[in-house]
Amino acid sequence: MGGGGPNALPICNELLTEGCATITQLALGGEHSCALASDGYVRCWGSNIEGQLGDPSLQGLSNHPPRVVPTLSQVEQIAAGEQHVCALIAKKVWCWGGNASGELGSANPSSSAQPLEVVLPPVASIASGFGTTCAVLDSGGVMCWGRLLNGQPWDGMDNSPTPTLVQGLSGMTVGKISLGNTVGCAQAQDGSEVRCWGNNSAGTLGDGTTMSRASAASVSSALFTPSVALGLGTRACAIGGSPLKLQCWGNVGSSNYAQPTELSYFPATGYNDVVAGWGHICLRDDQSAVSCFSYGYFGELGILGGNGEWIAPPVHVVGGVSQLATGWQHLCALLDSGAVQCWGRNVRGQVDPADSNEEVRNPASVVF
């Protein structure tokens, strides 16, 4: 592997367990993918058109194999947007890549392969979306910057590089932020509530209306709680209740649901994680298997479906998965073995840099 931080370790495989690191978290963007390892370094691969791979010395634009972001260490969490990546280190946030919407927190609209520190109060966790970044503060508030989530007027601007507090979250202890294309949602730490803000033309805020909101509003009381997982793309899905059940809202198939709705083509229970991208929705079940449904255009649904047609019920993609992550049109799974497999759109090598095909339907192993 070319490039790397001074103390970065090789990534372990099933035969090598000493003197190496293991992958601990995945974060996927539009045409790039990143993985955080136990040595505290970030590895990214795929597109580098906007400097998403975080290495100022890197030449070439696409199909890069995993490379260590050389200037950052002791990273605790990563989040990837359409053309940028952010990392949380000791309560501080560093971002790199595209900055057309101010998603790096810099007033200079130019992209930066060099990670830039975002000026923020102490941060507990981060999330990234299409061109937006958000941080959950230690103080309990949420600040966002970058691309406008429709309905959220930042002093009349479409974009803002200045972190701004999200309104409507008072009285709620936020545990996690999720970001979709034009919607943001905050989950309560105890799973008792989800509040969303942004564009609501298709009912994606789940509050029973189609009115866009600048201030976060509670998802309908029809939401199963406690909520344990939330997936946001161009629609929203949540897993919650006891036993755990799946609900979706927004545009799903040929229907718009303005509040959480159980889908008739699913088993009543059995899922514990959900992610959503441009057209696809994928689930990890209680047997650690991943299956996908909805719309697939570039192999996002795996080998059995996805030429733009509606696919339901979910089709099995891969088993033995401990963590699932999605980008806009591709997905990656961290397996119980420690390996990483990816599938979907591969136009910039974000799935498999060694494969020249635009789509990869059979999950491909990432070579670190």
XYZ file of C-alpha atoms in Angstrom:
368
model
C 0.000 0.000 0.000
C 1.451 3.376 -0.999
C 1.561 6.279 1.424
C 0.901 6.126 5.137
C 1.327 7.617 8.556
C 4.576 6.929 10.437
C 2.966 4.499 12.896
C 0.260 2.957 10.729
C 0.130 -0.836 10.957
C -0.764 -3.404 8.315
C -4.395 -4.512 8.462
C -4.919 -7.950 9.968
C -6.436 -10.773 8.016
C -7.646 -14.107 9.302
C -4.123 -15.575 9.227
C -2.251 -12.619 10.732
C -3.112 -11.330 14.171
C 0.092 -9.891 15.649
C 1.709 -6.563 14.837
C -1.239 -5.387 12.782
C -4.518 -3.499 13.088
C -8.174 -4.351 12.532
C -10.897 -2.281 10.865
C -13.267 -0.744 13.419
C -15.540 1.560 11.363
C -16.588 2.165 7.751
C -17.726 5.468 6.189
C -18.714 5.800 2.522
C -19.179 8.873 0.343
C -20.318 9.470 -3.210
C -17.368 7.916 -5.050
C -14.937 7.145 -2.235
C -14.792 4.824 0.761
C -12.944 5.060 4.072
C -12.169 2.739 6.968
C -10.935 3.544 10.464
C -8.594 0.998 12.019
C -7.659 0.116 15.578
C -4.272 1.845 15.157
C -6.123 5.191 14.948
C -5.390 5.772 11.254
C -7.887 6.258 8.424
C -7.593 4.436 5.080
C -9.514 5.736 2.034
C -9.872 4.482 -1.546
C -11.624 5.312 -4.816
C -12.010 8.858 -6.095
C -9.558 11.621 -5.250
C -11.073 14.261 -7.544
C -11.616 16.646 -4.610
C -8.811 15.346 -2.400
C -11.104 12.912 -0.574
C -8.231 10.508 0.118
C -6.582 13.075 2.382
C -3.056 12.864 0.950
C -1.765 16.128 -0.611
C 1.078 14.230 -2.321
C -1.237 11.845 -4.160
C -1.357 12.150 -7.943
C -4.197 10.873 -10.120
C -7.926 11.188 -9.729
C -9.538 7.744 -9.496
C -9.263 4.042 -8.729
C -6.812 4.410 -5.872
C -6.368 1.415 -3.567
C -6.685 2.056 0.195
C -4.221 4.671 1.399
C -3.547 5.948 4.889
C -4.459 9.594 5.548
C -0.914 10.506 6.602
C -1.418 13.597 8.740
C -4.055 12.303 11.171
C -3.601 9.811 14.002
C -5.556 8.728 17.074
C -8.812 9.112 15.135
C -11.898 8.045 17.094
C -14.676 8.336 14.465
C -15.050 9.110 10.761
C -17.936 10.378 8.627
C -18.053 10.664 4.822
C -20.160 12.936 2.631
C -20.576 13.114 -1.130
C -17.075 14.498 -1.730
C -15.587 14.984 1.717
C -14.558 13.151 4.885
C -14.381 14.243 8.525
C -12.590 12.746 11.512
C -13.108 13.176 15.262
C -9.928 13.388 17.343
C -9.912 14.319 21.048
C -13.162 16.329 20.822
C -11.987 18.164 17.694
C -13.143 17.767 14.077
C -10.924 17.690 11.000
C -12.349 17.603 7.450
C -10.898 17.247 3.943
C -12.047 16.887 0.327
C -14.572 19.009 -1.567
C -15.749 22.299 -0.063
C -18.116 23.737 -2.664
C -20.860 24.061 -0.017
C -18.617 24.887 2.948
C -18.742 21.321 4.278
C -15.119 21.554 5.438
C -16.025 24.484 7.661
C -13.816 26.812 5.617
C -14.967 29.998 3.882
C -12.566 29.210 1.037
C -14.664 27.183 -1.458
C -11.605 25.343 -2.796
C -11.184 21.667 -2.017
C -8.410 20.569 0.335
C -6.564 17.256 0.456
C -4.978 18.503 3.673
C -7.324 17.969 6.658
C -8.590 21.265 8.072
C -9.727 21.796 11.666
C -13.316 23.023 12.065
C -13.764 25.632 14.807
C -16.253 24.054 17.239
C -16.916 23.581 20.949
C -15.939 20.097 22.248
C -17.578 17.416 20.079
C -18.971 13.999 21.048
C -19.759 12.568 17.568
C -20.051 13.555 13.892
C -22.119 12.804 10.780
C -21.864 13.774 7.111
C -24.390 13.898 4.294
C -24.621 15.004 0.661
C -22.704 18.243 1.275
C -23.447 18.789 4.945
C -21.596 17.983 8.156
C -23.038 17.922 11.681
C -21.557 17.502 15.139
C -23.171 16.450 18.399
C -21.599 18.661 21.049
C -20.543 17.577 24.515
C -22.947 20.240 25.740
C -25.840 18.390 24.103
C -26.542 20.678 21.161
C -26.070 19.927 17.472
C -24.211 22.177 15.035
C -24.250 21.786 11.251
C -22.429 23.443 8.363
C -22.200 23.131 4.596
C -25.086 22.545 2.198
C -28.508 23.804 3.161
C -30.962 21.109 4.196
C -34.057 22.418 2.411
C -36.248 24.362 4.789
C -33.356 25.417 7.039
C -32.610 29.089 6.361
C -29.084 29.975 7.410
C -29.407 33.753 7.228
C -30.848 33.438 3.727
C -27.818 31.550 2.363
C -27.896 28.252 0.465
C -24.643 27.167 2.129
C -22.750 28.113 5.260
C -19.191 27.196 6.283
C -19.957 28.454 9.789
C -21.271 25.794 12.211
C -24.789 26.773 13.282
C -26.960 25.338 16.059
C -29.921 23.254 14.895
C -33.136 24.539 16.421
C -35.867 22.322 17.866
C -33.657 19.914 19.812
C -33.978 21.425 23.295
C -35.000 18.988 26.000
C -33.607 16.040 24.040
C -30.337 14.291 24.846
C -29.052 13.558 21.344
C -27.244 10.278 20.889
C -26.710 10.254 17.132
C -27.227 12.357 14.019
C -28.132 10.876 10.627
C -28.043 12.856 7.374
C -29.754 12.124 4.059
C -29.909 14.080 0.827
C -32.033 16.978 2.111
C -33.006 15.788 5.603
C -31.290 15.529 8.966
C -32.522 13.531 11.961
C -31.447 13.313 15.590
C -32.022 10.214 17.686
C -32.430 10.507 21.438
C -29.694 8.754 23.368
C -32.222 6.385 24.948
C -34.034 5.819 21.629
C -37.240 7.345 22.955
C -37.609 9.914 20.162
C -36.422 10.925 16.701
C -36.614 14.538 15.492
C -36.010 15.575 11.869
C -35.667 18.784 9.864
C -35.258 19.773 6.213
C -37.170 19.024 2.995
C -40.504 17.304 3.602
C -42.092 17.298 0.138
C -42.284 13.482 0.127
C -43.034 13.124 3.856
C -39.386 12.345 4.702
C -39.612 14.127 8.065
C -42.173 11.547 9.174
C -44.283 14.051 11.110
C -47.529 13.332 9.263
C -47.246 16.417 7.009
C -45.428 17.468 3.844
C -44.349 20.824 5.247
C -40.589 21.463 5.221
C -39.141 22.550 8.548
C -36.115 24.582 9.536
C -36.525 23.475 13.153
C -36.389 19.814 14.131
C -39.803 18.241 14.768
C -40.683 14.873 16.262
C -41.303 11.954 13.955
C -44.905 10.790 14.346
C -45.982 8.935 17.479
C -46.428 5.933 15.174
C -42.643 5.443 15.399
C -41.693 2.296 17.267
C -39.516 3.103 20.283
C -36.926 2.643 21.498
C -35.376 3.405 18.126
C -32.062 1.555 17.669
C -31.197 2.281 14.012
C -32.052 4.937 11.452
C -31.232 4.974 7.737
C -31.564 8.167 5.682
C -31.116 8.614 1.943
C -33.868 9.873 -0.300
C -36.276 8.177 2.109
C -36.070 7.146 5.772
C -36.324 3.843 7.634
C -36.016 3.020 11.314
C -35.763 -0.122 13.399
C -37.251 -0.011 16.859
C -39.715 -1.379 19.341
C -39.629 -4.628 21.271
C -39.255 -6.944 19.463
C -37.413 -4.924 16.831
C -39.438 -4.040 13.721
C -38.779 -2.084 10.527
C -40.709 1.045 9.513
C -40.140 3.408 6.584
C -41.458 6.806 5.520
C -41.038 9.263 2.664
C -41.060 7.927 -0.896
C -40.938 4.115 -0.789
C -41.742 2.361 -4.045
C -44.757 4.036 -5.622
C -46.021 5.440 -2.312
C -45.282 8.475 -0.164
C -45.680 7.820 3.555
C -45.820 10.924 5.740
C -45.310 8.895 8.911
C -43.558 5.650 9.865
C -45.245 2.670 8.210
C -44.680 -1.073 8.426
C -44.127 -2.547 4.967
C -46.272 -5.577 4.208
C -43.573 -7.520 2.357
C -41.294 -7.879 5.409
C -41.243 -10.430 8.203
C -42.633 -8.811 11.331
C -39.295 -8.895 13.169
C -35.707 -9.964 12.768
C -33.732 -6.847 11.714
C -31.335 -4.806 13.840
C -29.709 -2.306 11.444
C -30.773 -0.355 8.351
C -29.014 1.951 5.880
C -30.411 3.888 2.916
C -28.778 5.484 -0.123
C -29.875 6.980 -3.434
C -32.382 4.262 -4.288
C -31.546 1.266 -2.132
C -32.389 0.244 1.427
C -30.324 -2.504 3.056
C -30.811 -4.366 6.310
C -28.699 -6.444 8.652
C -30.745 -9.109 10.396
C -30.342 -10.833 13.747
C -28.388 -13.608 12.016
C -25.800 -11.043 10.769
C -26.918 -11.390 7.141
C -27.415 -8.393 4.830
C -30.315 -8.128 2.386
C -31.366 -5.204 0.187
C -34.535 -3.922 -1.490
C -36.054 -0.856 -3.215
C -34.246 0.489 -6.313
C -30.786 -0.511 -7.480
C -29.082 1.021 -10.498
C -25.447 -0.075 -10.206
C -25.556 -3.359 -8.316
C -26.498 -1.867 -4.936
C -28.976 -4.720 -4.396
C -26.363 -7.373 -5.093
C -26.396 -10.041 -7.766
C -30.145 -10.723 -7.897
C -31.556 -7.323 -8.729
C -31.018 -3.739 -9.635
C -31.514 -2.410 -13.144
C -33.658 0.488 -11.979
C -36.707 -1.648 -11.267
C -38.431 -1.966 -7.892
C -37.204 -5.041 -5.984
C -39.052 -6.366 -2.920
C -38.953 -8.317 -0.667
C -35.246 -7.945 0.203
C -32.689 -10.137 -1.582
C -29.766 -11.690 0.309
C -26.341 -10.176 -0.433
C -23.793 -11.344 2.152
C -23.676 -13.041 5.567
C -21.493 -12.868 8.661
C -21.640 -9.049 8.833
C -20.837 -7.104 11.996
C -21.213 -3.597 10.507
C -22.917 -2.197 7.404
C -22.294 1.182 5.740
C -23.617 2.855 2.606
C -22.541 5.588 0.262
C -24.740 7.155 -2.386
C -24.737 4.137 -4.709
C -22.421 1.591 -3.108
C -22.139 -0.318 0.160
C -19.474 -1.975 2.295
C -19.742 -4.578 5.040
C -17.301 -5.325 7.842
C -17.409 -9.082 8.288
C -17.091 -11.028 11.528
C -13.749 -12.273 10.176
C -12.403 -8.701 10.045
C -12.499 -8.565 6.245
C -14.280 -5.775 4.341
C -16.441 -6.480 1.280
C -18.071 -3.873 -0.968
C -20.538 -3.823 -3.862
C -22.467 -1.372 -6.050
C -21.316 1.506 -8.239
C -17.600 1.362 -8.964
C -17.085 4.180 -11.475
C -14.126 5.610 -9.480
C -12.950 2.409 -7.808
C -14.889 3.087 -4.612
C -15.849 -0.602 -4.427
C -12.833 -2.342 -5.986
C -10.062 -0.159 -7.472
C -8.694 -3.159 -9.372
C -11.992 -3.785 -11.188
C -12.622 -1.651 -14.292
C -16.354 -2.421 -14.338
C -18.726 0.432 -13.519
C -20.725 -1.806 -11.199
C -19.864 -4.731 -8.934
C -22.753 -6.996 -7.962
C -20.820 -9.740 -6.188
C -19.321 -8.348 -2.953
C -15.602 -7.764 -3.562
C -13.000 -8.021 -0.824
C -11.018 -4.850 -0.113
C -7.248 -5.375 -0.162
C -5.627 -3.125 2.437
